[in-house]
Coordinates of C-alpha atoms and ligand atoms in Angstrom, one line a residue:
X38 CA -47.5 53.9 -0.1
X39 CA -44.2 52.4 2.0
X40 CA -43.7 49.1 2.6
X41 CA -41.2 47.9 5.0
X42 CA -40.4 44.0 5.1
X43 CA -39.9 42.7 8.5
X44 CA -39.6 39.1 7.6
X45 CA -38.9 37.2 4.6
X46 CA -38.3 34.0 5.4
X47 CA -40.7 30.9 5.1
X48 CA -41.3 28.0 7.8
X49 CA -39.7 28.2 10.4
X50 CA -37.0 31.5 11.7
X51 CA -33.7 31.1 11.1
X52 CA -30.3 32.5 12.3
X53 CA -26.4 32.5 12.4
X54 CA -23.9 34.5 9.5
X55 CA -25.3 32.9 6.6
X56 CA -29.0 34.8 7.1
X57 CA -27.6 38.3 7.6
X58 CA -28.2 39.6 4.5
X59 CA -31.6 38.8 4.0
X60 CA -32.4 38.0 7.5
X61 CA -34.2 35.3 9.4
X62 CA -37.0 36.5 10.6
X63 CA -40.8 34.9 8.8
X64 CA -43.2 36.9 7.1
X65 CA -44.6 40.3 7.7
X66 CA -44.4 43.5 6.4
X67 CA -46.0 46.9 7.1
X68 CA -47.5 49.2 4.4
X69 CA -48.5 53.1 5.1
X70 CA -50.8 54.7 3.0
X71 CA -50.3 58.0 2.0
X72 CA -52.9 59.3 5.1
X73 CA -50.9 56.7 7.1
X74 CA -52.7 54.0 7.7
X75 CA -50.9 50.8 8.4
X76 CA -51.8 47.7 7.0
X77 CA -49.9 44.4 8.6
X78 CA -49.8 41.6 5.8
X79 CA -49.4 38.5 7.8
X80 CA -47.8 38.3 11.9
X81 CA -44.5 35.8 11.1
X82 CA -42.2 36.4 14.1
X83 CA -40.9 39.8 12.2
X84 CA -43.7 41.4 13.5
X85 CA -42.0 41.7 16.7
X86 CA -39.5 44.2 15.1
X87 CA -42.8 46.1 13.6
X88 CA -44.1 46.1 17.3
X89 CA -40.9 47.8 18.8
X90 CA -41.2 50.6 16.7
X91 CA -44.4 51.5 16.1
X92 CA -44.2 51.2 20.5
X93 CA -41.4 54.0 20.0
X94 CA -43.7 56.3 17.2
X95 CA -45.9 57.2 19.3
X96 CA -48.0 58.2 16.7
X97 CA -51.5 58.2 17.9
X98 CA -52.5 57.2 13.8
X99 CA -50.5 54.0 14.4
X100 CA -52.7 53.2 17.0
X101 CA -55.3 51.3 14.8
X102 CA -53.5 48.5 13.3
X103 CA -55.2 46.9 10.1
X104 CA -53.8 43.1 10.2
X105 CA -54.1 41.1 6.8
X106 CA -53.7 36.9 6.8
X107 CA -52.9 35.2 3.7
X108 CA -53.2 32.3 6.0
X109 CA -52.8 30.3 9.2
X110 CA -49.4 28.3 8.6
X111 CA -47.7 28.9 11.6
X112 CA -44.9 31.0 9.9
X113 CA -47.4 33.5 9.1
X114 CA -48.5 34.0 12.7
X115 CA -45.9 33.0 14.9
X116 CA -44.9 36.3 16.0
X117 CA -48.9 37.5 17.2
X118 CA -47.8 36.0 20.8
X119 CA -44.6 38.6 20.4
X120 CA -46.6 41.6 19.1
X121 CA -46.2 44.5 21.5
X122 CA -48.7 46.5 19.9
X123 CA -51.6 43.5 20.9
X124 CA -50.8 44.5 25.0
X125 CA -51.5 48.1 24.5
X126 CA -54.6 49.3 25.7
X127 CA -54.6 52.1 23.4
X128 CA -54.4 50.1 20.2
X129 CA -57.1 48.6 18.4
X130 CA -56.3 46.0 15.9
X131 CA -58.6 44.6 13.1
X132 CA -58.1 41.2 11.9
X133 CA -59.0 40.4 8.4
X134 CA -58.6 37.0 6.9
X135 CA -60.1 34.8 4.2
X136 CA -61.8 32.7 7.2
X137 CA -65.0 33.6 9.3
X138 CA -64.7 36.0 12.0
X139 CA -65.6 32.9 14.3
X140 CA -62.9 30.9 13.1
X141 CA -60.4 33.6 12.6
X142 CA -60.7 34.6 16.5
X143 CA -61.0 30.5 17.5
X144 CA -57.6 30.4 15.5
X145 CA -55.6 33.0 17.6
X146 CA -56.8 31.5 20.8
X147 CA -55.8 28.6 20.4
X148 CA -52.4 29.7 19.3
X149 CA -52.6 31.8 22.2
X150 CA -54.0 30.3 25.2
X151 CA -54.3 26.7 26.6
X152 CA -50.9 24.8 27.0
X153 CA -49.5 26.5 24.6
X154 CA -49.0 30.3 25.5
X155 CA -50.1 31.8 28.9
X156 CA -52.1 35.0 28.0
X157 CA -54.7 34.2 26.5
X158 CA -55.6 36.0 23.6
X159 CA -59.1 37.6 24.9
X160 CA -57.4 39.0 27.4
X161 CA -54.7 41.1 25.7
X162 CA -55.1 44.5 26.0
X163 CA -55.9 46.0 22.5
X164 CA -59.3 46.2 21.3
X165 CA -60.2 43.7 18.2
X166 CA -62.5 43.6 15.5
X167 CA -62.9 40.8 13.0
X168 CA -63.4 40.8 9.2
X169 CA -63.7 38.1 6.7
X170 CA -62.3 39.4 3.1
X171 CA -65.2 39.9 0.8
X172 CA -65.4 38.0 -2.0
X173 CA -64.4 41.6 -4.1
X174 CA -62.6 44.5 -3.5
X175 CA -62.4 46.1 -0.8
X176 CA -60.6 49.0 1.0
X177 CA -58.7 50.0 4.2
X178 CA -58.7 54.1 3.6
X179 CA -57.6 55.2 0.5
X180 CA -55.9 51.4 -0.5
X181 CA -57.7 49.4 -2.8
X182 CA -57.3 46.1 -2.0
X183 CA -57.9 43.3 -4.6
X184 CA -57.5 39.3 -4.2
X185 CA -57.2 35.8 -5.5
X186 CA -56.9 32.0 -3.4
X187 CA -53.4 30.7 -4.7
X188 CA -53.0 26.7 -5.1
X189 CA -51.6 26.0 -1.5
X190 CA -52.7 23.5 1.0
X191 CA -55.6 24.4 3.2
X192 CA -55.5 27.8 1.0
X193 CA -53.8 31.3 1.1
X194 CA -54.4 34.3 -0.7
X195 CA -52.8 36.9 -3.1
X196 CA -53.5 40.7 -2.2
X197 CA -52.7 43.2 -4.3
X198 CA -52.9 47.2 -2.8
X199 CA -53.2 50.2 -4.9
X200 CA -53.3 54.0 -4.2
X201 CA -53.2 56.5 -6.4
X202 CA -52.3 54.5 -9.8
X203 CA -49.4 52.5 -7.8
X204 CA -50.0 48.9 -7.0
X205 CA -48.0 46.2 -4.6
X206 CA -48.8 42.4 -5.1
X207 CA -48.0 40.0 -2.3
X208 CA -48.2 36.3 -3.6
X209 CA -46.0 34.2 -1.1
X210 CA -47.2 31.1 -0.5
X211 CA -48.1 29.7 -3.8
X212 CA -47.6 26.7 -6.2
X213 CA -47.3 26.9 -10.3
X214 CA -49.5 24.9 -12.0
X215 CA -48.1 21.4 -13.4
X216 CA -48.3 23.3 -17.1
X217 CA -48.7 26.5 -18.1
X218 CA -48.8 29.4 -16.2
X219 CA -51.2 30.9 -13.1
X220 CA -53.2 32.9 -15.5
X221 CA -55.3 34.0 -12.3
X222 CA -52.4 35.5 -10.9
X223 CA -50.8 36.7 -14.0
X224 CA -53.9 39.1 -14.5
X225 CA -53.9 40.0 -10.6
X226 CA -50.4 41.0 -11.4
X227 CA -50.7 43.1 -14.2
X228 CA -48.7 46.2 -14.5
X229 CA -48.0 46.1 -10.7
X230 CA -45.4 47.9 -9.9
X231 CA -44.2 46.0 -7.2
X232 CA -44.7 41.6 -7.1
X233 CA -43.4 39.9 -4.3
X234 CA -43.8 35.9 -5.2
X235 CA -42.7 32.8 -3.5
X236 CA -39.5 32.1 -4.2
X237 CA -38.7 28.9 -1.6
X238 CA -37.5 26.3 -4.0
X239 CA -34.8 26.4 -6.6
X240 CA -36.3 24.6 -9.9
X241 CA -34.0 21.8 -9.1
X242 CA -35.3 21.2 -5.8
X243 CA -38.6 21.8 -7.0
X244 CA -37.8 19.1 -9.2
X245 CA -36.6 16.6 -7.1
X246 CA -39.5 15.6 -4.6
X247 CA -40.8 19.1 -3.8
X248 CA -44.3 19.0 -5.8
X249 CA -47.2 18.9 -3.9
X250 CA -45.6 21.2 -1.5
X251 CA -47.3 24.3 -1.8
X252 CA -44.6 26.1 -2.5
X253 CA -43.1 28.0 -6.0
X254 CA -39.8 29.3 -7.8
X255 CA -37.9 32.3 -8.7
X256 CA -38.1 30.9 -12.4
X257 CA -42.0 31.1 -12.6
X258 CA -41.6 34.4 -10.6
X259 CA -39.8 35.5 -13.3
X260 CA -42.3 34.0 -16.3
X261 CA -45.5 36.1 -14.5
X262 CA -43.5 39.3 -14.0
X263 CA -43.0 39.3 -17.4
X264 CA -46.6 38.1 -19.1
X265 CA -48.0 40.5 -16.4
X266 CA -45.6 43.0 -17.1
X267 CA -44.9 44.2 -13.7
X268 CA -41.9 46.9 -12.6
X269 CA -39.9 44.9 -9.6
X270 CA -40.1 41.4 -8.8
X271 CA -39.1 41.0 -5.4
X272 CA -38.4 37.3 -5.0
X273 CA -39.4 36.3 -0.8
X274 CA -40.1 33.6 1.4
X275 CA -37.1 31.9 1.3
X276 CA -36.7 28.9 2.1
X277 CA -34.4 28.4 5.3
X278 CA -32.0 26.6 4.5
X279 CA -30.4 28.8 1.6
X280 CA -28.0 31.0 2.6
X281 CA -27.5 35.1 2.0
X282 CA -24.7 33.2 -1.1
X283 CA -27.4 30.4 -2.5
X284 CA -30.2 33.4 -2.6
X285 CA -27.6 36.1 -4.3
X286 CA -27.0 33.6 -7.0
X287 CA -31.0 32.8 -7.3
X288 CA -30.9 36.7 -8.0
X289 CA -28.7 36.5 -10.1
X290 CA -30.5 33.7 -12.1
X291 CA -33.6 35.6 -12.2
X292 CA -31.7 38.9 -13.3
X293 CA -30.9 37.0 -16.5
X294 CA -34.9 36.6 -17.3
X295 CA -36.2 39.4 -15.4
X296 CA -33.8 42.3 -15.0
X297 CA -35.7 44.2 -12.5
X298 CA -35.8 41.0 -10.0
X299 CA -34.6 42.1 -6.3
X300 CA -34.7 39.9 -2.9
X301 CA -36.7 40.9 0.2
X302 CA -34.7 41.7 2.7
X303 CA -36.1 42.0 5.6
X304 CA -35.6 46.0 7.3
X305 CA -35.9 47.1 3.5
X306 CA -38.2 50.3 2.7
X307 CA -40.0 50.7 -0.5
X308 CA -41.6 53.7 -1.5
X309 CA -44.1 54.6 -4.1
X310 CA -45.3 57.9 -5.0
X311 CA -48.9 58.1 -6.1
X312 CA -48.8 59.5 -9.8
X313 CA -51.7 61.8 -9.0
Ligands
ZN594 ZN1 -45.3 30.3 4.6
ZN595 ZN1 -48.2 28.3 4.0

């Protein structure tokens, strides 16, 4: 598998010096399995990127896009409106989402369409399917994909996407329990070799009025890498208003619990080899 983030940042986009490193755009990433199919986790407005060059690749496998919601904020789907892919005529795109296929498709016309965009969504060019998530497993090609609802208002989910014996764990919109730990998630994690978590508030900030939120930490990122026992915590959604300095010294933090602790950055390529 390869994943490429196009957007780690949560809310709302941000820009200017201080995003550089880490970059402004909100969520989305691509994955490619090992046959090459694309799965889209979420259409934040770094999807727009994703569209540009999978427009360029004209590979004609590329052509059926596999998009995943965790959810509806509007970070997390922002970017459809921008999505070249969604004009083409030759591209199909299927929609999967914890919703019904009803709602999902109401959803993304009413983002698209009525005051507030002026195409509407029924009448972009790509053909589209809906899917709800089963309440199991289930697969796009040869990726397993596994789930959980994470404690965020009006609900999100946690994927998790294996091939071959290598597994990537996307938990971004997420808040820790009061006590304890997110056992749930802890086994959802488990020897992942990738976890990307929510890291949008400092535990200070957290602390002072942010509870209730929906929202986590890089310190409790850091305690379920560990119990799950996970390779590469990759800390994302960051919140916009730290800087490429603030997040560098959250890293930093998190180093000192969990070594192998990395921030998205959005243009960044992972890639896992299958083990068999
Ligand atoms: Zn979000
Ligand atoms: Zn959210």
């Amino acid at each position: 598998m390869e994943l490429t983030f196009w957007g780690v940042r949560g809310s709302v986009p941000v820009s200017g010096k201080k995003y550089v490193k880490y970059g402004g755009h909100t969520p989305c990433a691509s994955l490619f399995s090992s046959d090459k199919d694309l799965i889209v986790i979420d259409a934040g407005t770094g999807i727009m990127r994703l569209g540009e060059s999978l427009m360029k690749n004209r590979d004609k496998k590329y052509f059926h896009i596999h998009l995943v919601f965790t959810h509806f904020h509007i970070d997390h789907i922002m970017g459809l409106p921008f999505f070249p892919s969604l004009f083409s005529r030759e591209t199909k795109v299927s929609f999967y989402s914890p919703l019904k296929p009803g709602e999902t498709q109401k959803l993304l016309s009413t983002l698209m369409g009525g005051r507030f965009f002026p195409i509407p969504f029924g009448k972009t060019g790509a053909e589209k399917n809906f899917m709800e998530v089963p309440s199991g497993d289930f697969h796009i090609g040869n990726v397993r994909i596994s789930h959980i609802p994470l404690n965020h208002p009006q609900g999100s989910f946690a994927y998790r996407f294996s091939e071959k014996g290598r597994s990537i764990l996307f938990a971004t919109d997420t808040e820790h329990p009061e006590e304890g730990i997110d056992e749930q998630l802890v086994s959802l994690a488990k020897k992942a070799d990738v976890f990307i978590y929510d890291a949008t508030f400092t535990p200070g900030e957290y602390k002072k009025g942010r509870k209730g939120w929906g929202h986590s930490t890089w310190k409790q990122g850091t305690r379920i890498a560990q119990k799950s026992g996970v390779g590469k915590l990759y800390l994302s959604h960051f919140n916009p208003s730290h800087s490429d300095k603030k997040i560098d010294n959250i890293i930093r933090n998190a180093r000192e619990v969990f070594p192998e602790t990395y921030g998205a950055r959005e243009g960044a390529t992972l890639s896992l080899k299958g083990c068999s």
